[in-house]
């Protein structure tokens, strides 16, 4: 993953943007459930296990899930000829996970290498951070651990990051800790890192645990950090200079994401029913609020912006995925994704697809029979959705969009 590969990836991305336009999705028509997964997440030893998040890979070839059993599962959608049809009861999984990776403790966060390509074994990696463990870099092809990045505290003991992200250049890993950020050189695994405090003179800056982070998509050098102290701060990536602090979230920040043009920032918190939109060019007050059902949960509920930059999708405790128009902040539509808390939603990077994950912690008192917790196929599940799109984009989509070099017609009914 040298500088020449990053330059090639940037050039390839630029060429792709010139040749391909993301299809205009139609949210007035409910999406079709293409694939569904439930049984693989049932653990006999831990019936209370639940899904925590799901994210598409940058090249769109696969998606990665995180669950409470400390396991990551990578799914690569096959052609329609080999995939099992989605049954009405959702009892059977469409297909099995291609790669399964086990962590030693609870998974705090995970992220894909930004220039990841499944056809390039060098770049086909993702990073994870877990409780009481160093940062791990995993090989998404084999499921093997590539290397570790270790941070130590004042007692020379390993301290775990609560959030991680690759910088836009793809040569560093930024990790969030309590009142500080550590930066690791991707090409130098081990215990070497740069340490930056997010609090200046014990007064100015961002206090608390750094629970979420996001980089501006256009290499503007802006880094957004969210904290469990209910505030978000914007820093410069190169020297970690504090630009401004945003106040207004009712709960600890669990997710931050820039708009596609980098002019707006969206933040969401735990036990907070609103996603706040901020104009980073003014940052005086939030532009508007987007409602979601999350006022009674400490879960991370991840949202996502479609590649066109026009819509945002988010789940909630009501089992629905809500779609909002980002230009107006108005609700567009919603659809039922599960009979459970939808904690993850991710748009495909270039096809009219999305993936959702659902589940929440259940506190069950074992009875005398020691019966296992039985969940339906619509609880604690992952689903891949196919959206309708404008027919004017159909030609471009068929020529450019594919899973594993398969025709897009294999995936849309």
mmCIF file of C-alpha atoms in Angstrom:
data_model
loop_
_atom_site.group_PDB
_atom_site.id
_atom_site.type_symbol
_atom_site.label_atom_id
_atom_site.label_comp_id
_atom_site.label_asym_id
_atom_site.label_seq_id
_atom_site.Cartn_x
_atom_site.Cartn_y
_atom_site.Cartn_z
ATOM 1 C CA UNK A 1 0.000 0.000 0.000
ATOM 2 C CA UNK A 2 2.698 2.459 -1.080
ATOM 3 C CA UNK A 3 2.259 5.998 -2.344
ATOM 4 C CA UNK A 4 2.199 4.838 -5.956
ATOM 5 C CA UNK A 5 -0.834 2.646 -5.230
ATOM 6 C CA UNK A 6 -2.611 5.550 -3.561
ATOM 7 C CA UNK A 7 -1.943 7.763 -6.586
ATOM 8 C CA UNK A 8 -3.216 5.040 -8.906
ATOM 9 C CA UNK A 9 -6.345 4.640 -6.795
ATOM 10 C CA UNK A 10 -6.995 8.382 -6.794
ATOM 11 C CA UNK A 11 -6.581 8.555 -10.573
ATOM 12 C CA UNK A 12 -8.826 5.525 -11.051
ATOM 13 C CA UNK A 13 -11.449 7.063 -8.766
ATOM 14 C CA UNK A 14 -11.302 10.333 -10.701
ATOM 15 C CA UNK A 15 -11.735 8.535 -14.025
ATOM 16 C CA UNK A 16 -14.601 6.474 -12.653
ATOM 17 C CA UNK A 17 -16.414 9.606 -11.469
ATOM 18 C CA UNK A 18 -16.125 11.100 -14.948
ATOM 19 C CA UNK A 19 -17.454 7.990 -16.674
ATOM 20 C CA UNK A 20 -20.147 6.859 -14.255
ATOM 21 C CA UNK A 21 -23.028 8.621 -12.531
ATOM 22 C CA UNK A 22 -24.756 7.075 -9.538
ATOM 23 C CA UNK A 23 -28.296 5.990 -10.473
ATOM 24 C CA UNK A 24 -31.096 8.248 -9.257
ATOM 25 C CA UNK A 25 -32.830 6.063 -6.690
ATOM 26 C CA UNK A 26 -36.592 6.039 -6.395
ATOM 27 C CA UNK A 27 -37.595 6.043 -2.746
ATOM 28 C CA UNK A 28 -41.306 6.299 -3.501
ATOM 29 C CA UNK A 29 -41.195 2.567 -4.308
ATOM 30 C CA UNK A 30 -40.334 0.176 -1.441
ATOM 31 C CA UNK A 31 -37.010 -1.622 -2.045
ATOM 32 C CA UNK A 32 -36.827 -5.326 -2.756
ATOM 33 C CA UNK A 33 -35.108 -7.596 -0.230
ATOM 34 C CA UNK A 34 -32.476 -9.354 -2.366
ATOM 35 C CA UNK A 35 -30.587 -11.318 0.297
ATOM 36 C CA UNK A 36 -31.270 -12.101 3.939
ATOM 37 C CA UNK A 37 -29.137 -13.542 6.768
ATOM 38 C CA UNK A 38 -30.174 -14.647 10.222
ATOM 39 C CA UNK A 39 -29.044 -18.139 11.231
ATOM 40 C CA UNK A 40 -25.313 -17.467 10.973
ATOM 41 C CA UNK A 41 -25.564 -14.985 13.811
ATOM 42 C CA UNK A 42 -27.193 -17.438 16.223
ATOM 43 C CA UNK A 43 -24.668 -18.575 18.827
ATOM 44 C CA UNK A 44 -25.571 -21.649 20.944
ATOM 45 C CA UNK A 45 -23.229 -20.491 23.696
ATOM 46 C CA UNK A 46 -24.481 -16.898 23.577
ATOM 47 C CA UNK A 47 -28.158 -16.750 22.534
ATOM 48 C CA UNK A 48 -28.225 -13.083 23.498
ATOM 49 C CA UNK A 49 -25.704 -12.190 20.777
ATOM 50 C CA UNK A 50 -26.822 -9.435 18.422
ATOM 51 C CA UNK A 51 -25.568 -7.533 15.384
ATOM 52 C CA UNK A 52 -23.874 -4.185 15.967
ATOM 53 C CA UNK A 53 -23.015 -2.726 12.549
ATOM 54 C CA UNK A 54 -22.595 -3.376 8.818
ATOM 55 C CA UNK A 55 -20.523 -1.547 6.169
ATOM 56 C CA UNK A 56 -20.022 -1.949 2.422
ATOM 57 C CA UNK A 57 -16.460 -2.234 1.181
ATOM 58 C CA UNK A 58 -15.166 0.775 -0.813
ATOM 59 C CA UNK A 59 -15.115 -1.233 -4.049
ATOM 60 C CA UNK A 60 -18.651 -2.573 -3.446
ATOM 61 C CA UNK A 61 -17.655 -6.218 -3.782
ATOM 62 C CA UNK A 62 -18.623 -7.235 -0.240
ATOM 63 C CA UNK A 63 -19.937 -6.033 3.099
ATOM 64 C CA UNK A 64 -18.669 -6.592 6.621
ATOM 65 C CA UNK A 65 -20.705 -7.187 9.782
ATOM 66 C CA UNK A 66 -19.834 -6.868 13.453
ATOM 67 C CA UNK A 67 -21.743 -8.719 16.166
ATOM 68 C CA UNK A 68 -21.761 -9.027 19.946
ATOM 69 C CA UNK A 69 -20.137 -12.468 19.814
ATOM 70 C CA UNK A 70 -16.857 -10.648 18.982
ATOM 71 C CA UNK A 71 -17.012 -11.884 15.400
ATOM 72 C CA UNK A 72 -16.666 -10.169 12.037
ATOM 73 C CA UNK A 73 -18.204 -11.788 8.976
ATOM 74 C CA UNK A 74 -17.499 -10.838 5.386
ATOM 75 C CA UNK A 75 -20.181 -11.527 2.762
ATOM 76 C CA UNK A 76 -19.565 -11.408 -0.987
ATOM 77 C CA UNK A 77 -22.842 -11.429 -2.971
ATOM 78 C CA UNK A 78 -22.753 -14.207 -5.589
ATOM 79 C CA UNK A 79 -24.616 -14.383 -8.865
ATOM 80 C CA UNK A 80 -28.358 -14.930 -8.683
ATOM 81 C CA UNK A 81 -27.948 -18.457 -10.046
ATOM 82 C CA UNK A 82 -26.047 -19.618 -6.962
ATOM 83 C CA UNK A 83 -27.803 -17.568 -4.284
ATOM 84 C CA UNK A 84 -30.725 -19.045 -2.403
ATOM 85 C CA UNK A 85 -34.017 -17.218 -2.914
ATOM 86 C CA UNK A 86 -35.316 -15.158 -0.011
ATOM 87 C CA UNK A 87 -38.134 -17.104 1.609
ATOM 88 C CA UNK A 88 -41.241 -15.461 2.957
ATOM 89 C CA UNK A 89 -40.411 -16.525 6.527
ATOM 90 C CA UNK A 90 -36.736 -15.478 6.263
ATOM 91 C CA UNK A 91 -35.713 -18.652 8.119
ATOM 92 C CA UNK A 92 -32.903 -19.604 5.745
ATOM 93 C CA UNK A 93 -29.814 -17.562 4.918
ATOM 94 C CA UNK A 94 -29.233 -16.616 1.293
ATOM 95 C CA UNK A 95 -25.615 -17.798 1.463
ATOM 96 C CA UNK A 96 -22.808 -18.302 3.972
ATOM 97 C CA UNK A 97 -20.187 -15.751 4.957
ATOM 98 C CA UNK A 98 -17.035 -16.015 2.868
ATOM 99 C CA UNK A 99 -14.670 -15.128 5.694
ATOM 100 C CA UNK A 100 -15.192 -15.220 9.474
ATOM 101 C CA UNK A 101 -12.803 -13.489 11.881
ATOM 102 C CA UNK A 102 -12.887 -13.748 15.672
ATOM 103 C CA UNK A 103 -11.723 -11.046 18.050
ATOM 104 C CA UNK A 104 -10.813 -11.626 21.682
ATOM 105 C CA UNK A 105 -13.085 -8.969 23.172
ATOM 106 C CA UNK A 106 -15.995 -6.691 22.331
ATOM 107 C CA UNK A 107 -15.505 -4.823 19.042
ATOM 108 C CA UNK A 108 -15.589 -1.038 19.463
ATOM 109 C CA UNK A 109 -15.188 0.008 15.828
ATOM 110 C CA UNK A 110 -13.986 -1.147 12.392
ATOM 111 C CA UNK A 111 -13.232 0.526 9.076
ATOM 112 C CA UNK A 112 -12.192 -0.410 5.532
ATOM 113 C CA UNK A 113 -8.975 0.709 3.884
ATOM 114 C CA UNK A 114 -10.215 3.581 1.652
ATOM 115 C CA UNK A 115 -8.541 2.297 -1.541
ATOM 116 C CA UNK A 116 -9.479 -1.312 -0.918
ATOM 117 C CA UNK A 117 -9.933 -3.539 -3.973
ATOM 118 C CA UNK A 118 -10.811 -7.221 -3.765
ATOM 119 C CA UNK A 119 -8.703 -7.844 -6.878
ATOM 120 C CA UNK A 120 -5.605 -6.380 -5.186
ATOM 121 C CA UNK A 121 -4.563 -8.568 -2.268
ATOM 122 C CA UNK A 122 -2.323 -5.846 -0.875
ATOM 123 C CA UNK A 123 -5.172 -3.358 -0.394
ATOM 124 C CA UNK A 124 -7.896 -5.837 0.564
ATOM 125 C CA UNK A 125 -7.740 -5.061 4.297
ATOM 126 C CA UNK A 126 -9.730 -3.485 7.119
ATOM 127 C CA UNK A 127 -8.893 -2.382 10.655
ATOM 128 C CA UNK A 128 -10.614 -3.132 13.974
ATOM 129 C CA UNK A 129 -10.315 -1.963 17.550
ATOM 130 C CA UNK A 130 -11.522 -4.072 20.467
ATOM 131 C CA UNK A 131 -11.615 -3.778 24.234
ATOM 132 C CA UNK A 132 -8.223 -4.309 25.953
ATOM 133 C CA UNK A 133 -6.571 -5.094 22.608
ATOM 134 C CA UNK A 134 -4.407 -3.201 20.117
ATOM 135 C CA UNK A 135 -5.648 -2.145 16.691
ATOM 136 C CA UNK A 136 -5.728 -5.091 14.279
ATOM 137 C CA UNK A 137 -5.284 -4.978 10.511
ATOM 138 C CA UNK A 138 -7.076 -7.938 8.912
ATOM 139 C CA UNK A 139 -6.648 -9.558 5.506
ATOM 140 C CA UNK A 140 -10.152 -9.590 4.002
ATOM 141 C CA UNK A 141 -9.185 -12.320 1.525
ATOM 142 C CA UNK A 142 -7.887 -14.964 3.928
ATOM 143 C CA UNK A 143 -9.229 -13.702 7.253
ATOM 144 C CA UNK A 144 -5.716 -13.705 8.703
ATOM 145 C CA UNK A 145 -4.315 -11.032 10.990
ATOM 146 C CA UNK A 146 -1.813 -8.905 9.058
ATOM 147 C CA UNK A 147 -0.354 -6.745 11.838
ATOM 148 C CA UNK A 148 -1.129 -4.790 15.009
ATOM 149 C CA UNK A 149 -0.777 -1.179 16.126
ATOM 150 C CA UNK A 150 -0.274 -0.876 19.868
ATOM 151 C CA UNK A 151 -0.860 2.115 22.118
ATOM 152 C CA UNK A 152 0.413 2.190 25.690
ATOM 153 C CA UNK A 153 -0.684 4.311 28.629
ATOM 154 C CA UNK A 154 1.412 5.874 31.401
ATOM 155 C CA UNK A 155 1.624 2.492 33.137
ATOM 156 C CA UNK A 156 3.035 0.922 29.953
ATOM 157 C CA UNK A 157 -0.128 -1.145 29.521
ATOM 158 C CA UNK A 158 -2.006 -1.571 26.254
ATOM 159 C CA UNK A 159 -4.907 0.828 25.942
ATOM 160 C CA UNK A 160 -7.694 0.246 23.414
ATOM 161 C CA UNK A 161 -9.036 2.781 20.950
ATOM 162 C CA UNK A 162 -12.750 3.564 20.933
ATOM 163 C CA UNK A 163 -12.877 4.700 17.294
ATOM 164 C CA UNK A 164 -10.635 4.390 14.243
ATOM 165 C CA UNK A 165 -10.414 5.746 10.705
ATOM 166 C CA UNK A 166 -7.934 5.805 7.822
ATOM 167 C CA UNK A 167 -6.904 9.254 6.663
ATOM 168 C CA UNK A 168 -7.837 10.201 3.064
ATOM 169 C CA UNK A 169 -4.300 9.527 1.832
ATOM 170 C CA UNK A 170 -4.532 5.981 3.173
ATOM 171 C CA UNK A 171 -1.144 6.037 4.891
ATOM 172 C CA UNK A 172 -2.180 6.581 8.519
ATOM 173 C CA UNK A 173 -4.632 5.174 11.028
ATOM 174 C CA UNK A 174 -6.227 7.704 13.378
ATOM 175 C CA UNK A 175 -7.456 6.252 16.670
ATOM 176 C CA UNK A 176 -9.629 7.916 19.310
ATOM 177 C CA UNK A 177 -8.931 7.547 23.029
ATOM 178 C CA UNK A 178 -9.854 9.484 26.164
ATOM 179 C CA UNK A 179 -9.093 13.171 25.445
ATOM 180 C CA UNK A 180 -6.516 12.310 22.804
ATOM 181 C CA UNK A 181 -5.843 11.029 19.306
ATOM 182 C CA UNK A 182 -3.051 8.644 18.335
ATOM 183 C CA UNK A 183 -1.833 8.446 14.750
ATOM 184 C CA UNK A 184 -0.162 5.266 13.484
ATOM 185 C CA UNK A 185 1.868 4.987 10.297
ATOM 186 C CA UNK A 186 0.146 2.250 8.297
ATOM 187 C CA UNK A 187 3.485 0.974 6.987
ATOM 188 C CA UNK A 188 5.084 0.761 10.435
ATOM 189 C CA UNK A 189 3.082 -1.563 12.700
ATOM 190 C CA UNK A 190 4.046 -1.799 16.341
ATOM 191 C CA UNK A 191 4.059 0.736 19.156
ATOM 192 C CA UNK A 192 5.250 3.835 17.272
ATOM 193 C CA UNK A 193 2.645 6.594 17.096
ATOM 194 C CA UNK A 194 2.082 10.335 17.320
ATOM 195 C CA UNK A 195 0.032 11.557 20.258
ATOM 196 C CA UNK A 196 -2.213 14.640 20.143
ATOM 197 C CA UNK A 197 -4.271 15.861 23.061
ATOM 198 C CA UNK A 198 -7.754 17.135 22.173
ATOM 199 C CA UNK A 199 -7.811 19.403 25.241
ATOM 200 C CA UNK A 200 -5.680 22.545 25.379
ATOM 201 C CA UNK A 201 -4.760 24.054 28.769
ATOM 202 C CA UNK A 202 -7.454 21.905 30.407
ATOM 203 C CA UNK A 203 -10.119 24.249 29.048
ATOM 204 C CA UNK A 204 -10.355 24.541 25.279
ATOM 205 C CA UNK A 205 -10.984 21.551 23.064
ATOM 206 C CA UNK A 206 -12.790 18.243 23.122
ATOM 207 C CA UNK A 207 -13.042 16.385 26.412
ATOM 208 C CA UNK A 208 -14.220 12.848 27.074
ATOM 209 C CA UNK A 209 -13.821 9.664 25.067
ATOM 210 C CA UNK A 210 -13.381 10.173 21.308
ATOM 211 C CA UNK A 211 -16.152 7.863 20.141
ATOM 212 C CA UNK A 212 -16.468 8.701 16.430
ATOM 213 C CA UNK A 213 -14.437 10.325 13.660
ATOM 214 C CA UNK A 214 -14.698 11.196 9.995
ATOM 215 C CA UNK A 215 -12.529 12.917 7.400
ATOM 216 C CA UNK A 216 -13.719 15.431 4.856
ATOM 217 C CA UNK A 217 -14.072 13.544 1.535
ATOM 218 C CA UNK A 218 -12.279 16.075 -0.668
ATOM 219 C CA UNK A 219 -8.861 16.095 0.997
ATOM 220 C CA UNK A 220 -9.596 19.468 2.575
ATOM 221 C CA UNK A 221 -7.677 18.456 5.676
ATOM 222 C CA UNK A 222 -10.664 18.634 8.023
ATOM 223 C CA UNK A 223 -11.229 15.953 10.648
ATOM 224 C CA UNK A 224 -14.441 15.679 12.695
ATOM 225 C CA UNK A 225 -14.228 14.077 16.139
ATOM 226 C CA UNK A 226 -17.259 13.112 18.207
ATOM 227 C CA UNK A 227 -17.105 12.604 21.957
ATOM 228 C CA UNK A 228 -19.265 10.971 24.595
ATOM 229 C CA UNK A 229 -19.427 14.388 26.280
ATOM 230 C CA UNK A 230 -22.121 15.324 23.692
ATOM 231 C CA UNK A 231 -19.917 17.602 21.579
ATOM 232 C CA UNK A 232 -18.225 17.398 18.190
ATOM 233 C CA UNK A 233 -15.025 19.207 17.238
ATOM 234 C CA UNK A 234 -13.455 20.010 13.876
ATOM 235 C CA UNK A 235 -9.665 19.791 13.614
ATOM 236 C CA UNK A 236 -7.036 20.183 10.938
ATOM 237 C CA UNK A 237 -5.623 16.809 9.999
ATOM 238 C CA UNK A 238 -2.002 17.875 9.554
ATOM 239 C CA UNK A 239 -1.355 19.526 12.931
ATOM 240 C CA UNK A 240 -4.561 18.771 14.905
ATOM 241 C CA UNK A 241 -5.341 22.480 15.254
ATOM 242 C CA UNK A 242 -8.780 23.002 16.770
ATOM 243 C CA UNK A 243 -11.076 24.936 14.414
ATOM 244 C CA UNK A 244 -14.366 24.915 16.330
ATOM 245 C CA UNK A 245 -16.576 22.887 18.666
ATOM 246 C CA UNK A 246 -20.223 22.046 17.967
ATOM 247 C CA UNK A 247 -22.753 21.815 20.801
ATOM 248 C CA UNK A 248 -26.354 20.644 20.611
ATOM 249 C CA UNK A 249 -26.491 16.840 20.729
ATOM 250 C CA UNK A 250 -28.551 15.468 23.609
ATOM 251 C CA UNK A 251 -26.436 12.320 24.036
ATOM 252 C CA UNK A 252 -22.906 11.110 23.550
ATOM 253 C CA UNK A 253 -21.825 11.202 19.901
ATOM 254 C CA UNK A 254 -21.862 7.772 18.241
ATOM 255 C CA UNK A 255 -21.496 8.644 14.541
ATOM 256 C CA UNK A 256 -20.255 11.559 12.431
ATOM 257 C CA UNK A 257 -20.206 11.812 8.641
ATOM 258 C CA UNK A 258 -19.417 14.573 6.151
ATOM 259 C CA UNK A 259 -21.635 15.283 3.179
ATOM 260 C CA UNK A 260 -20.306 14.257 -0.227
ATOM 261 C CA UNK A 261 -19.235 17.829 -1.020
ATOM 262 C CA UNK A 262 -17.616 18.276 2.401
ATOM 263 C CA UNK A 263 -19.658 21.381 3.259
ATOM 264 C CA UNK A 264 -21.926 19.782 5.837
ATOM 265 C CA UNK A 265 -21.419 17.480 8.809
ATOM 266 C CA UNK A 266 -24.030 15.093 10.206
ATOM 267 C CA UNK A 267 -23.838 13.912 13.813
ATOM 268 C CA UNK A 268 -25.878 11.399 15.790
ATOM 269 C CA UNK A 269 -25.821 10.437 19.462
ATOM 270 C CA UNK A 270 -27.034 7.792 21.847
ATOM 271 C CA UNK A 271 -30.386 8.361 23.550
ATOM 272 C CA UNK A 272 -30.891 11.220 21.108
ATOM 273 C CA UNK A 273 -33.790 11.136 18.611
ATOM 274 C CA UNK A 274 -32.195 13.528 16.111
ATOM 275 C CA UNK A 275 -29.360 13.603 13.611
ATOM 276 C CA UNK A 276 -28.024 17.154 13.457
ATOM 277 C CA UNK A 277 -26.830 18.823 10.251
ATOM 278 C CA UNK A 278 -24.058 21.433 10.533
ATOM 279 C CA UNK A 279 -22.710 23.798 7.904
ATOM 280 C CA UNK A 280 -18.949 23.574 8.507
ATOM 281 C CA UNK A 281 -18.442 26.845 6.612
ATOM 282 C CA UNK A 282 -20.408 28.767 9.269
ATOM 283 C CA UNK A 283 -20.781 26.365 12.227
ATOM 284 C CA UNK A 284 -22.917 28.845 14.176
ATOM 285 C CA UNK A 285 -25.953 26.636 14.578
ATOM 286 C CA UNK A 286 -27.321 23.405 13.177
ATOM 287 C CA UNK A 287 -29.078 23.706 9.813
ATOM 288 C CA UNK A 288 -31.822 21.190 10.547
ATOM 289 C CA UNK A 289 -32.603 18.030 12.510
ATOM 290 C CA UNK A 290 -33.523 14.615 11.131
ATOM 291 C CA UNK A 291 -35.727 12.476 13.362
ATOM 292 C CA UNK A 292 -35.104 8.823 14.099
ATOM 293 C CA UNK A 293 -36.390 6.501 16.823
ATOM 294 C CA UNK A 294 -33.354 6.294 19.132
ATOM 295 C CA UNK A 295 -34.303 8.150 22.300
ATOM 296 C CA UNK A 296 -34.194 5.062 24.514
ATOM 297 C CA UNK A 297 -31.043 3.221 23.471
ATOM 298 C CA UNK A 298 -27.315 3.558 24.081
ATOM 299 C CA UNK A 299 -26.598 1.651 20.863
ATOM 300 C CA UNK A 300 -24.604 3.059 18.004
ATOM 301 C CA UNK A 301 -27.131 3.563 15.215
ATOM 302 C CA UNK A 302 -25.169 4.176 12.039
ATOM 303 C CA UNK A 303 -26.576 6.201 9.154
ATOM 304 C CA UNK A 304 -25.250 6.695 5.633
ATOM 305 C CA UNK A 305 -25.426 9.116 2.711
ATOM 306 C CA UNK A 306 -25.999 7.774 -0.790
ATOM 307 C CA UNK A 307 -23.162 8.276 -3.332
ATOM 308 C CA UNK A 308 -25.124 11.003 -5.115
ATOM 309 C CA UNK A 309 -25.050 12.999 -1.883
ATOM 310 C CA UNK A 310 -28.765 13.791 -2.058
ATOM 311 C CA UNK A 311 -30.272 11.430 0.518
ATOM 312 C CA UNK A 312 -29.501 10.049 3.966
ATOM 313 C CA UNK A 313 -30.745 6.736 5.317
ATOM 314 C CA UNK A 314 -30.926 5.842 8.998
ATOM 315 C CA UNK A 315 -32.428 3.095 11.099
ATOM 316 C CA UNK A 316 -33.894 3.214 14.583
ATOM 317 C CA UNK A 317 -35.615 1.313 17.351
ATOM 318 C CA UNK A 318 -38.848 1.145 15.369
ATOM 319 C CA UNK A 319 -37.348 -1.276 12.829
ATOM 320 C CA UNK A 320 -37.750 1.239 10.012
ATOM 321 C CA UNK A 321 -35.210 2.811 7.693
ATOM 322 C CA UNK A 322 -36.020 6.476 7.134
ATOM 323 C CA UNK A 323 -34.841 8.337 4.020
ATOM 324 C CA UNK A 324 -34.318 12.109 4.121
ATOM 325 C CA UNK A 325 -33.679 14.681 1.411
ATOM 326 C CA UNK A 326 -30.464 16.444 2.414
ATOM 327 C CA UNK A 327 -31.151 19.560 0.376
ATOM 328 C CA UNK A 328 -34.313 20.354 2.308
ATOM 329 C CA UNK A 329 -34.005 18.195 5.411
ATOM 330 C CA UNK A 330 -37.450 16.769 4.683
ATOM 331 C CA UNK A 331 -38.527 13.176 5.243
ATOM 332 C CA UNK A 332 -38.915 11.306 1.935
ATOM 333 C CA UNK A 333 -40.001 7.754 2.767
ATOM 334 C CA UNK A 334 -39.425 4.792 5.051
ATOM 335 C CA UNK A 335 -39.610 1.017 4.855
ATOM 336 C CA UNK A 336 -39.582 -1.802 7.396
ATOM 337 C CA UNK A 337 -36.176 -3.458 7.504
ATOM 338 C CA UNK A 338 -36.638 -5.660 10.592
ATOM 339 C CA UNK A 339 -38.763 -6.368 13.649
ATOM 340 C CA UNK A 340 -35.882 -5.145 15.750
ATOM 341 C CA UNK A 341 -33.634 -2.117 16.220
ATOM 342 C CA UNK A 342 -31.997 -1.274 12.895
ATOM 343 C CA UNK A 343 -28.522 -0.264 14.062
ATOM 344 C CA UNK A 344 -26.690 -0.215 10.736
ATOM 345 C CA UNK A 345 -27.513 1.036 7.240
ATOM 346 C CA UNK A 346 -25.050 1.410 4.378
ATOM 347 C CA UNK A 347 -25.552 2.370 0.739
ATOM 348 C CA UNK A 348 -23.628 0.529 -1.961
ATOM 349 C CA UNK A 349 -20.859 2.788 -3.327
ATOM 350 C CA UNK A 350 -22.126 2.725 -6.932
ATOM 351 C CA UNK A 351 -25.100 0.342 -7.367
ATOM 352 C CA UNK A 352 -28.736 0.915 -6.308
ATOM 353 C CA UNK A 353 -28.330 -1.345 -3.272
ATOM 354 C CA UNK A 354 -28.106 -0.947 0.478
ATOM 355 C CA UNK A 355 -27.522 -3.265 3.417
ATOM 356 C CA UNK A 356 -29.064 -3.080 6.884
ATOM 357 C CA UNK A 357 -28.304 -4.791 10.195
ATOM 358 C CA UNK A 358 -30.592 -5.164 13.188
ATOM 359 C CA UNK A 359 -30.484 -6.363 16.776
ATOM 360 C CA UNK A 360 -30.161 -5.169 20.353
ATOM 361 C CA UNK A 361 -29.099 -6.504 23.722
ATOM 362 C CA UNK A 362 -31.775 -8.489 25.504
ATOM 363 C CA UNK A 363 -31.608 -9.028 29.235
ATOM 364 C CA UNK A 364 -33.129 -12.484 29.743
ATOM 365 C CA UNK A 365 -33.296 -14.293 33.076
ATOM 366 C CA UNK A 366 -32.651 -18.014 32.470
ATOM 367 C CA UNK A 367 -35.543 -20.201 33.530
ATOM 368 C CA UNK A 368 -35.401 -23.675 35.010
ATOM 369 C CA UNK A 369 -35.508 -25.311 31.582
ATOM 370 C CA UNK A 370 -32.526 -23.277 30.323
ATOM 371 C CA UNK A 371 -34.299 -22.696 27.051
ATOM 372 C CA UNK A 372 -32.417 -20.768 24.411
ATOM 373 C CA UNK A 373 -33.589 -17.346 23.365
ATOM 374 C CA UNK A 374 -35.567 -17.860 20.171
ATOM 375 C CA UNK A 375 -35.659 -14.983 17.698
ATOM 376 C CA UNK A 376 -37.576 -14.792 14.452
ATOM 377 C CA UNK A 377 -35.881 -14.426 11.089
ATOM 378 C CA UNK A 378 -36.690 -10.710 11.106
ATOM 379 C CA UNK A 379 -34.801 -10.101 14.348
ATOM 380 C CA UNK A 380 -31.019 -9.874 14.678
ATOM 381 C CA UNK A 381 -30.593 -10.088 10.917
ATOM 382 C CA UNK A 382 -28.857 -8.585 7.891
ATOM 383 C CA UNK A 383 -30.657 -7.754 4.640
ATOM 384 C CA UNK A 384 -29.482 -6.514 1.261
ATOM 385 C CA UNK A 385 -31.961 -4.193 -0.463
ATOM 386 C CA UNK A 386 -32.372 -3.309 -4.135
ATOM 387 C CA UNK A 387 -33.921 0.056 -4.984
ATOM 388 C CA UNK A 388 -35.735 1.069 -8.124
ATOM 389 C CA UNK A 389 -33.998 3.762 -10.145
ATOM 390 C CA UNK A 390 -34.736 6.091 -13.031
ATOM 391 C CA UNK A 391 -34.784 4.319 -16.386
ATOM 392 C CA UNK A 392 -32.556 7.021 -17.887
ATOM 393 C CA UNK A 393 -29.677 5.603 -15.864
ATOM 394 C CA UNK A 394 -30.308 1.993 -16.847
ATOM 395 C CA UNK A 395 -27.836 1.922 -19.724
ATOM 396 C CA UNK A 396 -25.002 3.406 -17.670
ATOM 397 C CA UNK A 397 -25.781 1.065 -14.795
ATOM 398 C CA UNK A 398 -25.636 -2.070 -16.917
ATOM 399 C CA UNK A 399 -22.406 -0.973 -18.539
ATOM 400 C CA UNK A 400 -20.617 -0.003 -15.331
ATOM 401 C CA UNK A 401 -22.252 -1.636 -12.306
ATOM 402 C CA UNK A 402 -21.626 -5.202 -11.281
ATOM 403 C CA UNK A 403 -20.906 -7.514 -8.389
ATOM 404 C CA UNK A 404 -17.877 -9.667 -9.111
ATOM 405 C CA UNK A 405 -18.072 -8.835 -12.816
ATOM 406 C CA UNK A 406 -21.628 -10.120 -12.955
ATOM 407 C CA UNK A 407 -24.333 -8.273 -14.860
ATOM 408 C CA UNK A 408 -26.445 -5.892 -12.817
ATOM 409 C CA UNK A 409 -29.542 -7.594 -14.201
ATOM 410 C CA UNK A 410 -28.630 -10.574 -12.005
ATOM 411 C CA UNK A 411 -29.486 -8.537 -8.926
ATOM 412 C CA UNK A 412 -32.448 -6.406 -9.828
ATOM 413 C CA UNK A 413 -35.873 -7.918 -10.300
#
